[in-house]
Amino acid sequence: MTTRTDRTAAQPITLSGASGIDRAAHHRLDEAWLAAAWSHPTTRVFVVSGGQALVDDTPDGRTELVMTPSFEAPPTETHRYFLGIDEDGVRYFALQKDALPGRIDQSARPAGLREAGALLSARDAGLLVHAVALENWQRLHRFCSRCGERTVIAAAGHIRRCPACGAEHYPRTDPAVIMLVTDDQDRALLGRQMHWPEGRFSTLAGFVEPGESIEQAVVREVAEEAGVTVGEVEYVASQPWPFPSSLMLGFMARAISSHIQVDGEEIHEARWFSREDLRAAFKSGEVLPPSGISIAARLIELWYGEPLPRS
């Protein structure tokens, strides 16, 4: 397997860029340090609920997470998650609540990563990705998978412990592969899932199965979804995708067959596109590009040679 790390280093993928946040994991078990960090006047806090947080548009056209000093934050002890420290020493926490708080000025709006991920700064996007991933995991893993007892939160939101059997449970991340397949004519294979809007095409993707390498997963998923055989596989970059708990591993792959036979379940339609075909389809509206925050868009752009239009 080869890699394109050097080619993509200057082109950070949305949700994957350097956030400037040190997660400072060594502080997560230090209750005295966490208490002092929470009480510090520069500490900033935001609420996450149902995968959303409050964002606000600034007069100069930026979009920012709505954060407050800790003394203004809604009260909670158990669902308080330490996210890290920035270069200026500011500590950041997220609070998991059943609902987002209102704003007196009414200018803020609730938004998730899909809506605001491409608008937020690298710092804010990184904080929100971290918080949403923790919230998803916390909501779905409240009971011990070993004995069924309700677990308790530890390590500033990054562990759940079982008081009955002593088991420790950690946030789950499911590896998934996402790949742009090209053939010997340098055409790109794009597919459409049944539940997508008409005309929406993107790269193929799928989860890595137990006992399987990521390269094997690429080959298997392309064969299963589109009936195309893949040879060479080249790693490009990764992207956290907390919907609810995936890590997307991006690849370019070379097909050694071109006949398409979709599975009819995950993929409803798949087609080979030349650059000219895709450019014309974008212009006519026949094909809609993938979301701008997705690694799928970056993979297609690497082949396409220019930014995709934004729908």
PDB file of C-alpha atoms in Angstrom:
ATOM      1  CA  MET A   1       0.000   0.000   0.000  1.00  0.00           C
ATOM      2  CA  THR A   2       1.328   3.453  -0.927  1.00  0.00           C
ATOM      3  CA  THR A   3       0.304   6.765   0.542  1.00  0.00           C
ATOM      4  CA  ARG A   4      -0.419  10.283  -0.639  1.00  0.00           C
ATOM      5  CA  THR A   5       0.282  11.909   2.711  1.00  0.00           C
ATOM      6  CA  ASP A   6       2.786  14.340   1.201  1.00  0.00           C
ATOM      7  CA  ARG A   7       0.322  15.399  -1.500  1.00  0.00           C
ATOM      8  CA  THR A   8      -2.510  16.079   0.926  1.00  0.00           C
ATOM      9  CA  ALA A   9      -0.594  17.714   3.771  1.00  0.00           C
ATOM     10  CA  ALA A  10      -1.237  21.193   2.393  1.00  0.00           C
ATOM     11  CA  GLN A  11      -4.945  20.455   1.811  1.00  0.00           C
ATOM     12  CA  PRO A  12      -6.514  19.694   5.199  1.00  0.00           C
ATOM     13  CA  ILE A  13      -9.834  17.901   5.006  1.00  0.00           C
ATOM     14  CA  THR A  14     -12.675  19.583   6.849  1.00  0.00           C
ATOM     15  CA  LEU A  15     -13.000  18.049  10.349  1.00  0.00           C
ATOM     16  CA  SER A  16      -9.414  16.776  10.074  1.00  0.00           C
ATOM     17  CA  GLY A  17      -7.277  19.911  10.052  1.00  0.00           C
ATOM     18  CA  ALA A  18      -4.888  20.769  12.868  1.00  0.00           C
ATOM     19  CA  SER A  19      -7.093  22.277  15.567  1.00  0.00           C
ATOM     20  CA  GLY A  20      -4.385  23.681  17.826  1.00  0.00           C
ATOM     21  CA  ILE A  21      -5.934  21.763  20.741  1.00  0.00           C
ATOM     22  CA  ASP A  22      -3.824  19.520  22.951  1.00  0.00           C
ATOM     23  CA  ARG A  23      -6.200  16.880  24.328  1.00  0.00           C
ATOM     24  CA  ALA A  24      -3.961  16.602  27.429  1.00  0.00           C
ATOM     25  CA  ALA A  25      -5.218  13.107  28.203  1.00  0.00           C
ATOM     26  CA  HIS A  26      -2.872  12.811  31.191  1.00  0.00           C
ATOM     27  CA  HIS A  27      -5.145  15.223  33.107  1.00  0.00           C
ATOM     28  CA  ARG A  28      -8.358  13.208  32.652  1.00  0.00           C
ATOM     29  CA  LEU A  29      -7.902  11.170  35.839  1.00  0.00           C
ATOM     30  CA  ASP A  30      -6.629  14.080  37.942  1.00  0.00           C
ATOM     31  CA  GLU A  31      -9.790  15.279  39.682  1.00  0.00           C
ATOM     32  CA  ALA A  32      -8.004  18.127  41.487  1.00  0.00           C
ATOM     33  CA  TRP A  33      -6.548  19.442  38.249  1.00  0.00           C
ATOM     34  CA  LEU A  34      -9.916  19.140  36.463  1.00  0.00           C
ATOM     35  CA  ALA A  35     -11.669  21.043  39.261  1.00  0.00           C
ATOM     36  CA  ALA A  36      -9.081  23.827  39.089  1.00  0.00           C
ATOM     37  CA  ALA A  37      -9.303  23.906  35.285  1.00  0.00           C
ATOM     38  CA  TRP A  38     -13.098  24.163  35.440  1.00  0.00           C
ATOM     39  CA  SER A  39     -12.884  27.086  37.856  1.00  0.00           C
ATOM     40  CA  HIS A  40     -10.254  29.011  35.903  1.00  0.00           C
ATOM     41  CA  PRO A  41     -11.564  32.358  34.567  1.00  0.00           C
ATOM     42  CA  THR A  42     -10.272  31.720  31.021  1.00  0.00           C
ATOM     43  CA  THR A  43     -11.926  28.301  30.685  1.00  0.00           C
ATOM     44  CA  ARG A  44     -14.523  28.075  27.941  1.00  0.00           C
ATOM     45  CA  VAL A  45     -17.544  25.781  27.809  1.00  0.00           C
ATOM     46  CA  PHE A  46     -20.211  24.869  25.280  1.00  0.00           C
ATOM     47  CA  VAL A  47     -23.265  22.625  25.429  1.00  0.00           C
ATOM     48  CA  VAL A  48     -23.799  19.681  23.079  1.00  0.00           C
ATOM     49  CA  SER A  49     -27.166  17.994  22.695  1.00  0.00           C
ATOM     50  CA  GLY A  50     -28.334  15.540  20.074  1.00  0.00           C
ATOM     51  CA  GLY A  51     -25.205  16.122  18.002  1.00  0.00           C
ATOM     52  CA  GLN A  52     -25.753  19.876  17.910  1.00  0.00           C
ATOM     53  CA  ALA A  53     -24.304  22.954  19.577  1.00  0.00           C
ATOM     54  CA  LEU A  54     -25.092  26.643  19.350  1.00  0.00           C
ATOM     55  CA  VAL A  55     -23.196  28.602  16.676  1.00  0.00           C
ATOM     56  CA  ASP A  56     -23.214  32.297  15.902  1.00  0.00           C
ATOM     57  CA  ASP A  57     -22.271  34.396  12.868  1.00  0.00           C
ATOM     58  CA  THR A  58     -19.852  37.235  13.567  1.00  0.00           C
ATOM     59  CA  PRO A  59     -20.049  40.683  11.907  1.00  0.00           C
ATOM     60  CA  ASP A  60     -16.946  39.880   9.857  1.00  0.00           C
ATOM     61  CA  GLY A  61     -18.587  36.797   8.305  1.00  0.00           C
ATOM     62  CA  ARG A  62     -17.162  34.013  10.457  1.00  0.00           C
ATOM     63  CA  THR A  63     -19.146  31.258  12.188  1.00  0.00           C
ATOM     64  CA  GLU A  64     -18.146  30.374  15.745  1.00  0.00           C
ATOM     65  CA  LEU A  65     -19.153  27.973  18.474  1.00  0.00           C
ATOM     66  CA  VAL A  66     -21.046  29.756  21.239  1.00  0.00           C
ATOM     67  CA  MET A  67     -18.876  29.332  24.321  1.00  0.00           C
ATOM     68  CA  THR A  68     -19.172  30.807  27.786  1.00  0.00           C
ATOM     69  CA  PRO A  69     -16.998  31.012  30.907  1.00  0.00           C
ATOM     70  CA  SER A  70     -17.548  28.021  33.163  1.00  0.00           C
ATOM     71  CA  PHE A  71     -19.293  30.111  35.829  1.00  0.00           C
ATOM     72  CA  GLU A  72     -22.002  30.976  33.276  1.00  0.00           C
ATOM     73  CA  ALA A  73     -22.465  27.381  32.071  1.00  0.00           C
ATOM     74  CA  PRO A  74     -25.536  25.291  32.959  1.00  0.00           C
ATOM     75  CA  PRO A  75     -24.955  23.199  36.092  1.00  0.00           C
ATOM     76  CA  THR A  76     -23.922  19.562  35.651  1.00  0.00           C
ATOM     77  CA  GLU A  77     -21.360  17.317  37.264  1.00  0.00           C
ATOM     78  CA  THR A  78     -21.610  13.923  35.602  1.00  0.00           C
ATOM     79  CA  HIS A  79     -21.803  14.909  31.935  1.00  0.00           C
ATOM     80  CA  ARG A  80     -18.891  17.345  31.865  1.00  0.00           C
ATOM     81  CA  TYR A  81     -16.243  16.410  29.297  1.00  0.00           C
ATOM     82  CA  PHE A  82     -12.729  17.829  29.202  1.00  0.00           C
ATOM     83  CA  LEU A  83     -11.692  18.402  25.571  1.00  0.00           C
ATOM     84  CA  GLY A  84      -8.217  19.898  25.890  1.00  0.00           C
ATOM     85  CA  ILE A  85      -6.053  23.025  26.070  1.00  0.00           C
ATOM     86  CA  ASP A  86      -5.120  25.480  23.338  1.00  0.00           C
ATOM     87  CA  GLU A  87      -1.760  27.179  22.740  1.00  0.00           C
ATOM     88  CA  ASP A  88      -2.746  30.063  25.015  1.00  0.00           C
ATOM     89  CA  GLY A  89      -3.546  27.766  27.923  1.00  0.00           C
ATOM     90  CA  VAL A  90      -7.339  28.055  27.602  1.00  0.00           C
ATOM     91  CA  ARG A  91      -9.116  24.907  28.794  1.00  0.00           C
ATOM     92  CA  TYR A  92     -12.196  23.668  26.955  1.00  0.00           C
ATOM     93  CA  PHE A  93     -15.101  21.604  28.267  1.00  0.00           C
ATOM     94  CA  ALA A  94     -18.328  20.334  26.711  1.00  0.00           C
ATOM     95  CA  LEU A  95     -21.516  19.764  28.666  1.00  0.00           C
ATOM     96  CA  GLN A  96     -23.971  17.121  27.549  1.00  0.00           C
ATOM     97  CA  LYS A  97     -27.544  18.256  28.156  1.00  0.00           C
ATOM     98  CA  ASP A  98     -31.003  17.117  27.086  1.00  0.00           C
ATOM     99  CA  ALA A  99     -31.554  20.418  25.260  1.00  0.00           C
ATOM    100  CA  LEU A 100     -29.500  23.373  24.127  1.00  0.00           C
ATOM    101  CA  PRO A 101     -29.789  26.553  26.205  1.00  0.00           C
ATOM    102  CA  GLY A 102     -31.451  29.629  24.795  1.00  0.00           C
ATOM    103  CA  ARG A 103     -29.613  32.855  24.066  1.00  0.00           C
ATOM    104  CA  ILE A 104     -30.806  36.234  25.337  1.00  0.00           C
ATOM    105  CA  ASP A 105     -29.764  37.996  22.131  1.00  0.00           C
ATOM    106  CA  GLN A 106     -31.492  35.330  19.984  1.00  0.00           C
ATOM    107  CA  SER A 107     -28.707  35.532  17.404  1.00  0.00           C
ATOM    108  CA  ALA A 108     -27.338  32.007  17.899  1.00  0.00           C
ATOM    109  CA  ARG A 109     -28.723  28.962  16.165  1.00  0.00           C
ATOM    110  CA  PRO A 110     -28.392  25.209  16.764  1.00  0.00           C
ATOM    111  CA  ALA A 111     -26.257  23.375  14.218  1.00  0.00           C
ATOM    112  CA  GLY A 112     -24.524  20.049  13.793  1.00  0.00           C
ATOM    113  CA  LEU A 113     -21.324  19.166  12.014  1.00  0.00           C
ATOM    114  CA  ARG A 114     -23.047  18.623   8.682  1.00  0.00           C
ATOM    115  CA  GLU A 115     -24.434  22.161   8.720  1.00  0.00           C
ATOM    116  CA  ALA A 116     -21.581  24.046  10.343  1.00  0.00           C
ATOM    117  CA  GLY A 117     -18.503  21.840   9.998  1.00  0.00           C
ATOM    118  CA  ALA A 118     -17.256  23.581   6.866  1.00  0.00           C
ATOM    119  CA  LEU A 119     -17.950  27.035   8.348  1.00  0.00           C
ATOM    120  CA  LEU A 120     -16.216  26.681  11.699  1.00  0.00           C
ATOM    121  CA  SER A 121     -12.538  27.319  12.321  1.00  0.00           C
ATOM    122  CA  ALA A 122     -10.241  24.309  12.676  1.00  0.00           C
ATOM    123  CA  ARG A 123     -10.275  24.840  16.450  1.00  0.00           C
ATOM    124  CA  ASP A 124     -14.048  24.972  16.758  1.00  0.00           C
ATOM    125  CA  ALA A 125     -14.611  22.111  14.308  1.00  0.00           C
ATOM    126  CA  GLY A 126     -12.130  19.952  16.224  1.00  0.00           C
ATOM    127  CA  LEU A 127     -13.794  20.711  19.547  1.00  0.00           C
ATOM    128  CA  LEU A 128     -17.250  19.959  18.168  1.00  0.00           C
ATOM    129  CA  VAL A 129     -16.132  16.671  16.557  1.00  0.00           C
ATOM    130  CA  HIS A 130     -14.669  15.559  19.888  1.00  0.00           C
ATOM    131  CA  ALA A 131     -17.761  16.579  21.856  1.00  0.00           C
ATOM    132  CA  VAL A 132     -20.267  15.018  19.447  1.00  0.00           C
ATOM    133  CA  ALA A 133     -18.344  11.742  19.384  1.00  0.00           C
ATOM    134  CA  LEU A 134     -18.304  11.586  23.192  1.00  0.00           C
ATOM    135  CA  GLU A 135     -21.979  12.495  23.433  1.00  0.00           C
ATOM    136  CA  ASN A 136     -22.981   9.802  20.933  1.00  0.00           C
ATOM    137  CA  TRP A 137     -20.976   7.172  22.782  1.00  0.00           C
ATOM    138  CA  GLN A 138     -22.229   8.240  26.214  1.00  0.00           C
ATOM    139  CA  ARG A 139     -25.875   8.097  25.146  1.00  0.00           C
ATOM    140  CA  LEU A 140     -25.572   4.648  23.563  1.00  0.00           C
ATOM    141  CA  HIS A 141     -23.369   2.895  26.136  1.00  0.00           C
ATOM    142  CA  ARG A 142     -24.907   3.506  29.539  1.00  0.00           C
ATOM    143  CA  PHE A 143     -24.897  -0.137  30.635  1.00  0.00           C
ATOM    144  CA  CYS A 144     -22.084  -2.624  31.082  1.00  0.00           C
ATOM    145  CA  SER A 145     -21.811  -5.035  28.167  1.00  0.00           C
ATOM    146  CA  ARG A 146     -20.376  -7.667  30.559  1.00  0.00           C
ATOM    147  CA  CYS A 147     -22.968  -7.730  33.352  1.00  0.00           C
ATOM    148  CA  GLY A 148     -25.695  -5.240  32.399  1.00  0.00           C
ATOM    149  CA  GLU A 149     -25.189  -2.887  35.355  1.00  0.00           C
ATOM    150  CA  ARG A 150     -25.495   0.862  34.776  1.00  0.00           C
ATOM    151  CA  THR A 151     -22.025   2.345  34.362  1.00  0.00           C
ATOM    152  CA  VAL A 152     -20.632   5.614  35.689  1.00  0.00           C
ATOM    153  CA  ILE A 153     -18.628   8.265  33.846  1.00  0.00           C
ATOM    154  CA  ALA A 154     -14.907   8.625  34.566  1.00  0.00           C
ATOM    155  CA  ALA A 155     -11.785  10.200  33.038  1.00  0.00           C
ATOM    156  CA  ALA A 156     -13.585  13.461  32.223  1.00  0.00           C
ATOM    157  CA  GLY A 157     -16.020  11.687  29.916  1.00  0.00           C
ATOM    158  CA  HIS A 158     -13.613   9.276  28.207  1.00  0.00           C
ATOM    159  CA  ILE A 159     -14.295   6.095  30.242  1.00  0.00           C
ATOM    160  CA  ARG A 160     -17.401   4.421  31.653  1.00  0.00           C
ATOM    161  CA  ARG A 161     -16.798   2.151  34.648  1.00  0.00           C
ATOM    162  CA  CYS A 162     -19.020  -0.611  35.921  1.00  0.00           C
ATOM    163  CA  PRO A 163     -19.414  -0.462  39.723  1.00  0.00           C
ATOM    164  CA  ALA A 164     -20.589  -4.095  39.814  1.00  0.00           C
ATOM    165  CA  CYS A 165     -17.942  -6.059  37.897  1.00  0.00           C
ATOM    166  CA  GLY A 166     -15.209  -3.428  37.556  1.00  0.00           C
ATOM    167  CA  ALA A 167     -15.138  -3.431  33.755  1.00  0.00           C
ATOM    168  CA  GLU A 168     -13.972  -0.292  31.971  1.00  0.00           C
ATOM    169  CA  HIS A 169     -15.532   0.751  28.679  1.00  0.00           C
ATOM    170  CA  TYR A 170     -13.946   3.185  26.225  1.00  0.00           C
ATOM    171  CA  PRO A 171     -15.363   5.303  23.387  1.00  0.00           C
ATOM    172  CA  ARG A 172     -15.977   3.220  20.312  1.00  0.00           C
ATOM    173  CA  THR A 173     -14.549   4.066  16.916  1.00  0.00           C
ATOM    174  CA  ASP A 174     -15.596   1.976  13.915  1.00  0.00           C
ATOM    175  CA  PRO A 175     -13.051   1.953  11.050  1.00  0.00           C
ATOM    176  CA  ALA A 176     -14.607   2.457   7.636  1.00  0.00           C
ATOM    177  CA  VAL A 177     -13.021   2.649   4.199  1.00  0.00           C
ATOM    178  CA  ILE A 178     -14.029   5.185   1.570  1.00  0.00           C
ATOM    179  CA  MET A 179     -12.471   4.997  -1.878  1.00  0.00           C
ATOM    180  CA  LEU A 180     -12.395   6.592  -5.283  1.00  0.00           C
ATOM    181  CA  VAL A 181     -11.950   3.836  -7.859  1.00  0.00           C
ATOM    182  CA  THR A 182     -10.494   4.651 -11.281  1.00  0.00           C
ATOM    183  CA  ASP A 183     -10.103   2.388 -14.333  1.00  0.00           C
ATOM    184  CA  ASP A 184      -7.504   2.082 -17.093  1.00  0.00           C
ATOM    185  CA  GLN A 185      -9.149   5.005 -18.921  1.00  0.00           C
ATOM    186  CA  ASP A 186      -8.798   7.139 -15.780  1.00  0.00           C
ATOM    187  CA  ARG A 187     -12.545   7.280 -15.305  1.00  0.00           C
ATOM    188  CA  ALA A 188     -13.936   7.508 -11.772  1.00  0.00           C
ATOM    189  CA  LEU A 189     -16.519   5.107 -10.354  1.00  0.00           C
ATOM    190  CA  LEU A 190     -19.262   6.913  -8.442  1.00  0.00           C
ATOM    191  CA  GLY A 191     -22.353   5.421  -6.898  1.00  0.00           C
ATOM    192  CA  ARG A 192     -25.709   6.489  -5.515  1.00  0.00           C
ATOM    193  CA  GLN A 193     -27.431   5.053  -2.469  1.00  0.00           C
ATOM    194  CA  MET A 194     -31.167   4.469  -2.604  1.00  0.00           C
ATOM    195  CA  HIS A 195     -32.026   6.975   0.139  1.00  0.00           C
ATOM    196  CA  TRP A 196     -29.986   9.817  -1.372  1.00  0.00           C
ATOM    197  CA  PRO A 197     -31.593  12.644  -3.346  1.00  0.00           C
ATOM    198  CA  GLU A 198     -31.948  12.048  -7.059  1.00  0.00           C
ATOM    199  CA  GLY A 199     -28.654  12.833  -8.790  1.00  0.00           C
ATOM    200  CA  ARG A 200     -26.445  12.609  -5.678  1.00  0.00           C
ATOM    201  CA  PHE A 201     -23.341  10.555  -6.527  1.00  0.00           C
ATOM    202  CA  SER A 202     -20.287   9.919  -4.383  1.00  0.00           C
ATOM    203  CA  THR A 203     -17.482   7.491  -3.683  1.00  0.00           C
ATOM    204  CA  LEU A 204     -18.088   3.960  -2.451  1.00  0.00           C
ATOM    205  CA  ALA A 205     -17.593   3.190   1.232  1.00  0.00           C
ATOM    206  CA  GLY A 206     -18.086   0.491   3.819  1.00  0.00           C
ATOM    207  CA  PHE A 207     -17.081  -0.796   7.238  1.00  0.00           C
ATOM    208  CA  VAL A 208     -14.006  -2.888   7.955  1.00  0.00           C
ATOM    209  CA  GLU A 209     -15.041  -6.367   9.103  1.00  0.00           C
ATOM    210  CA  PRO A 210     -13.463  -8.320  12.012  1.00  0.00           C
ATOM    211  CA  GLY A 211     -10.158  -9.936  11.071  1.00  0.00           C
ATOM    212  CA  GLU A 212      -9.866  -7.889   7.886  1.00  0.00           C
ATOM    213  CA  SER A 213      -7.170  -5.434   6.813  1.00  0.00           C
ATOM    214  CA  ILE A 214      -8.211  -2.047   5.498  1.00  0.00           C
ATOM    215  CA  GLU A 215      -6.844  -2.941   2.036  1.00  0.00           C
ATOM    216  CA  GLN A 216      -8.927  -6.117   2.004  1.00  0.00           C
ATOM    217  CA  ALA A 217     -11.962  -4.079   3.028  1.00  0.00           C
ATOM    218  CA  VAL A 218     -11.500  -1.752   0.038  1.00  0.00           C
ATOM    219  CA  VAL A 219     -11.347  -4.679  -2.383  1.00  0.00           C
ATOM    220  CA  ARG A 220     -14.320  -6.459  -0.810  1.00  0.00           C
ATOM    221  CA  GLU A 221     -16.597  -3.428  -0.546  1.00  0.00           C
ATOM    222  CA  VAL A 222     -16.062  -2.376  -4.178  1.00  0.00           C
ATOM    223  CA  ALA A 223     -16.762  -5.934  -5.341  1.00  0.00           C
ATOM    224  CA  GLU A 224     -19.860  -6.264  -3.164  1.00  0.00           C
ATOM    225  CA  GLU A 225     -21.385  -2.884  -3.955  1.00  0.00           C
ATOM    226  CA  ALA A 226     -20.488  -2.438  -7.619  1.00  0.00           C
ATOM    227  CA  GLY A 227     -19.194  -5.810  -8.865  1.00  0.00           C
ATOM    228  CA  VAL A 228     -15.856  -4.235  -9.840  1.00  0.00           C
ATOM    229  CA  THR A 229     -12.529  -5.930  -9.090  1.00  0.00           C
ATOM    230  CA  VAL A 230      -9.836  -3.731  -7.530  1.00  0.00           C
ATOM    231  CA  GLY A 231      -6.062  -4.214  -7.688  1.00  0.00           C
ATOM    232  CA  GLU A 232      -3.767  -1.474  -6.384  1.00  0.00           C
ATOM    233  CA  VAL A 233      -4.927   0.395  -3.269  1.00  0.00           C
ATOM    234  CA  GLU A 234      -3.360   3.708  -2.203  1.00  0.00           C
ATOM    235  CA  TYR A 235      -4.012   5.365   1.156  1.00  0.00           C
ATOM    236  CA  VAL A 236      -4.752   9.111   1.036  1.00  0.00           C
ATOM    237  CA  ALA A 237      -5.971  10.465   4.390  1.00  0.00           C
ATOM    238  CA  SER A 238      -8.425   9.871   7.227  1.00  0.00           C
ATOM    239  CA  GLN A 239     -11.328  11.787   8.698  1.00  0.00           C
ATOM    240  CA  PRO A 240     -13.206  11.413  11.987  1.00  0.00           C
ATOM    241  CA  TRP A 241     -16.877  10.938  11.206  1.00  0.00           C
ATOM    242  CA  PRO A 242     -18.906  10.864  14.426  1.00  0.00           C
ATOM    243  CA  PHE A 243     -22.247   9.899  12.853  1.00  0.00           C
ATOM    244  CA  PRO A 244     -22.210   8.204  15.274  1.00  0.00           C
ATOM    245  CA  SER A 245     -18.710   6.733  15.694  1.00  0.00           C
ATOM    246  CA  SER A 246     -16.698   6.147  12.531  1.00  0.00           C
ATOM    247  CA  LEU A 247     -13.181   6.886  11.370  1.00  0.00           C
ATOM    248  CA  MET A 248     -13.173   7.216   7.590  1.00  0.00           C
ATOM    249  CA  LEU A 249      -9.984   5.912   5.948  1.00  0.00           C
ATOM    250  CA  GLY A 250      -9.683   7.370   2.457  1.00  0.00           C
ATOM    251  CA  PHE A 251      -8.146   5.560  -0.513  1.00  0.00           C
ATOM    252  CA  MET A 252      -7.575   5.774  -4.234  1.00  0.00           C
ATOM    253  CA  ALA A 253      -7.992   2.360  -5.872  1.00  0.00           C
ATOM    254  CA  ARG A 254      -7.313   1.060  -9.375  1.00  0.00           C
ATOM    255  CA  ALA A 255      -9.900  -1.194 -10.999  1.00  0.00           C
ATOM    256  CA  ILE A 256      -8.823  -4.227 -13.034  1.00  0.00           C
ATOM    257  CA  SER A 257     -12.344  -4.798 -14.346  1.00  0.00           C
ATOM    258  CA  SER A 258     -14.916  -2.294 -15.547  1.00  0.00           C
ATOM    259  CA  HIS A 259     -18.226  -4.170 -15.687  1.00  0.00           C
ATOM    260  CA  ILE A 260     -20.645  -2.767 -13.092  1.00  0.00           C
ATOM    261  CA  GLN A 261     -23.201  -4.863 -11.249  1.00  0.00           C
ATOM    262  CA  VAL A 262     -24.628  -3.033  -8.240  1.00  0.00           C
ATOM    263  CA  ASP A 263     -25.894  -4.924  -5.235  1.00  0.00           C
ATOM    264  CA  GLY A 264     -29.246  -3.116  -5.312  1.00  0.00           C
ATOM    265  CA  GLU A 265     -29.232  -2.772  -1.523  1.00  0.00           C
ATOM    266  CA  GLU A 266     -26.563  -0.285  -0.488  1.00  0.00           C
ATOM    267  CA  ILE A 267     -25.885   1.022  -3.998  1.00  0.00           C
ATOM    268  CA  HIS A 268     -28.816   1.707  -6.283  1.00  0.00           C
ATOM    269  CA  GLU A 269     -26.819   2.992  -9.260  1.00  0.00           C
ATOM    270  CA  ALA A 270     -23.136   3.272 -10.201  1.00  0.00           C
ATOM    271  CA  ARG A 271     -21.461   4.816 -13.235  1.00  0.00           C
ATOM    272  CA  TRP A 272     -18.022   5.481 -14.692  1.00  0.00           C
ATOM    273  CA  PHE A 273     -17.344   9.189 -15.242  1.00  0.00           C
ATOM    274  CA  SER A 274     -14.593  10.847 -17.215  1.00  0.00           C
ATOM    275  CA  ARG A 275     -13.657  14.338 -16.048  1.00  0.00           C
ATOM    276  CA  GLU A 276     -15.517  15.778 -19.007  1.00  0.00           C
ATOM    277  CA  ASP A 277     -18.586  13.652 -18.238  1.00  0.00           C
ATOM    278  CA  LEU A 278     -18.630  14.763 -14.621  1.00  0.00           C
ATOM    279  CA  ARG A 279     -18.053  18.421 -15.431  1.00  0.00           C
ATOM    280  CA  ALA A 280     -20.969  18.384 -17.878  1.00  0.00           C
ATOM    281  CA  ALA A 281     -23.182  16.515 -15.386  1.00  0.00           C
ATOM    282  CA  PHE A 282     -22.421  19.063 -12.665  1.00  0.00           C
ATOM    283  CA  LYS A 283     -23.207  21.921 -15.041  1.00  0.00           C
ATOM    284  CA  SER A 284     -26.528  20.441 -16.169  1.00  0.00           C
ATOM    285  CA  GLY A 285     -27.562  19.475 -12.643  1.00  0.00           C
ATOM    286  CA  GLU A 286     -27.770  15.796 -13.565  1.00  0.00           C
ATOM    287  CA  VAL A 287     -25.218  14.989 -10.850  1.00  0.00           C
ATOM    288  CA  LEU A 288     -25.018  16.599  -7.417  1.00  0.00           C
ATOM    289  CA  PRO A 289     -21.615  16.614  -5.658  1.00  0.00           C
ATOM    290  CA  PRO A 290     -21.070  15.069  -2.203  1.00  0.00           C
ATOM    291  CA  SER A 291     -21.082  17.186   0.921  1.00  0.00           C
ATOM    292  CA  GLY A 292     -18.237  19.671   1.185  1.00  0.00           C
ATOM    293  CA  ILE A 293     -17.291  18.487   4.676  1.00  0.00           C
ATOM    294  CA  SER A 294     -16.843  14.869   3.573  1.00  0.00           C
ATOM    295  CA  ILE A 295     -13.553  13.234   2.666  1.00  0.00           C
ATOM    296  CA  ALA A 296     -15.443  11.923  -0.374  1.00  0.00           C
ATOM    297  CA  ALA A 297     -15.293  15.391  -1.906  1.00  0.00           C
ATOM    298  CA  ARG A 298     -11.521  15.577  -1.353  1.00  0.00           C
ATOM    299  CA  LEU A 299     -10.946  12.161  -2.948  1.00  0.00           C
ATOM    300  CA  ILE A 300     -12.919  13.178  -6.020  1.00  0.00           C
ATOM    301  CA  GLU A 301     -11.107  16.526  -6.187  1.00  0.00           C
ATOM    302  CA  LEU A 302      -7.709  14.772  -6.147  1.00  0.00           C
ATOM    303  CA  TRP A 303      -8.741  12.992  -9.336  1.00  0.00           C
ATOM    304  CA  TYR A 304     -10.859  15.796 -10.815  1.00  0.00           C
ATOM    305  CA  GLY A 305      -8.088  18.367 -10.525  1.00  0.00           C
ATOM    306  CA  GLU A 306     -10.160  21.268  -9.179  1.00  0.00           C
ATOM    307  CA  PRO A 307     -12.666  22.026  -6.412  1.00  0.00           C
ATOM    308  CA  LEU A 308     -16.093  20.516  -6.845  1.00  0.00           C
ATOM    309  CA  PRO A 309     -19.114  22.789  -7.129  1.00  0.00           C
ATOM    310  CA  ARG A 310     -20.947  23.176  -3.845  1.00  0.00           C
ATOM    311  CA  SER A 311     -24.593  22.231  -3.786  1.00  0.00           C
TER     312      SER A 311
END
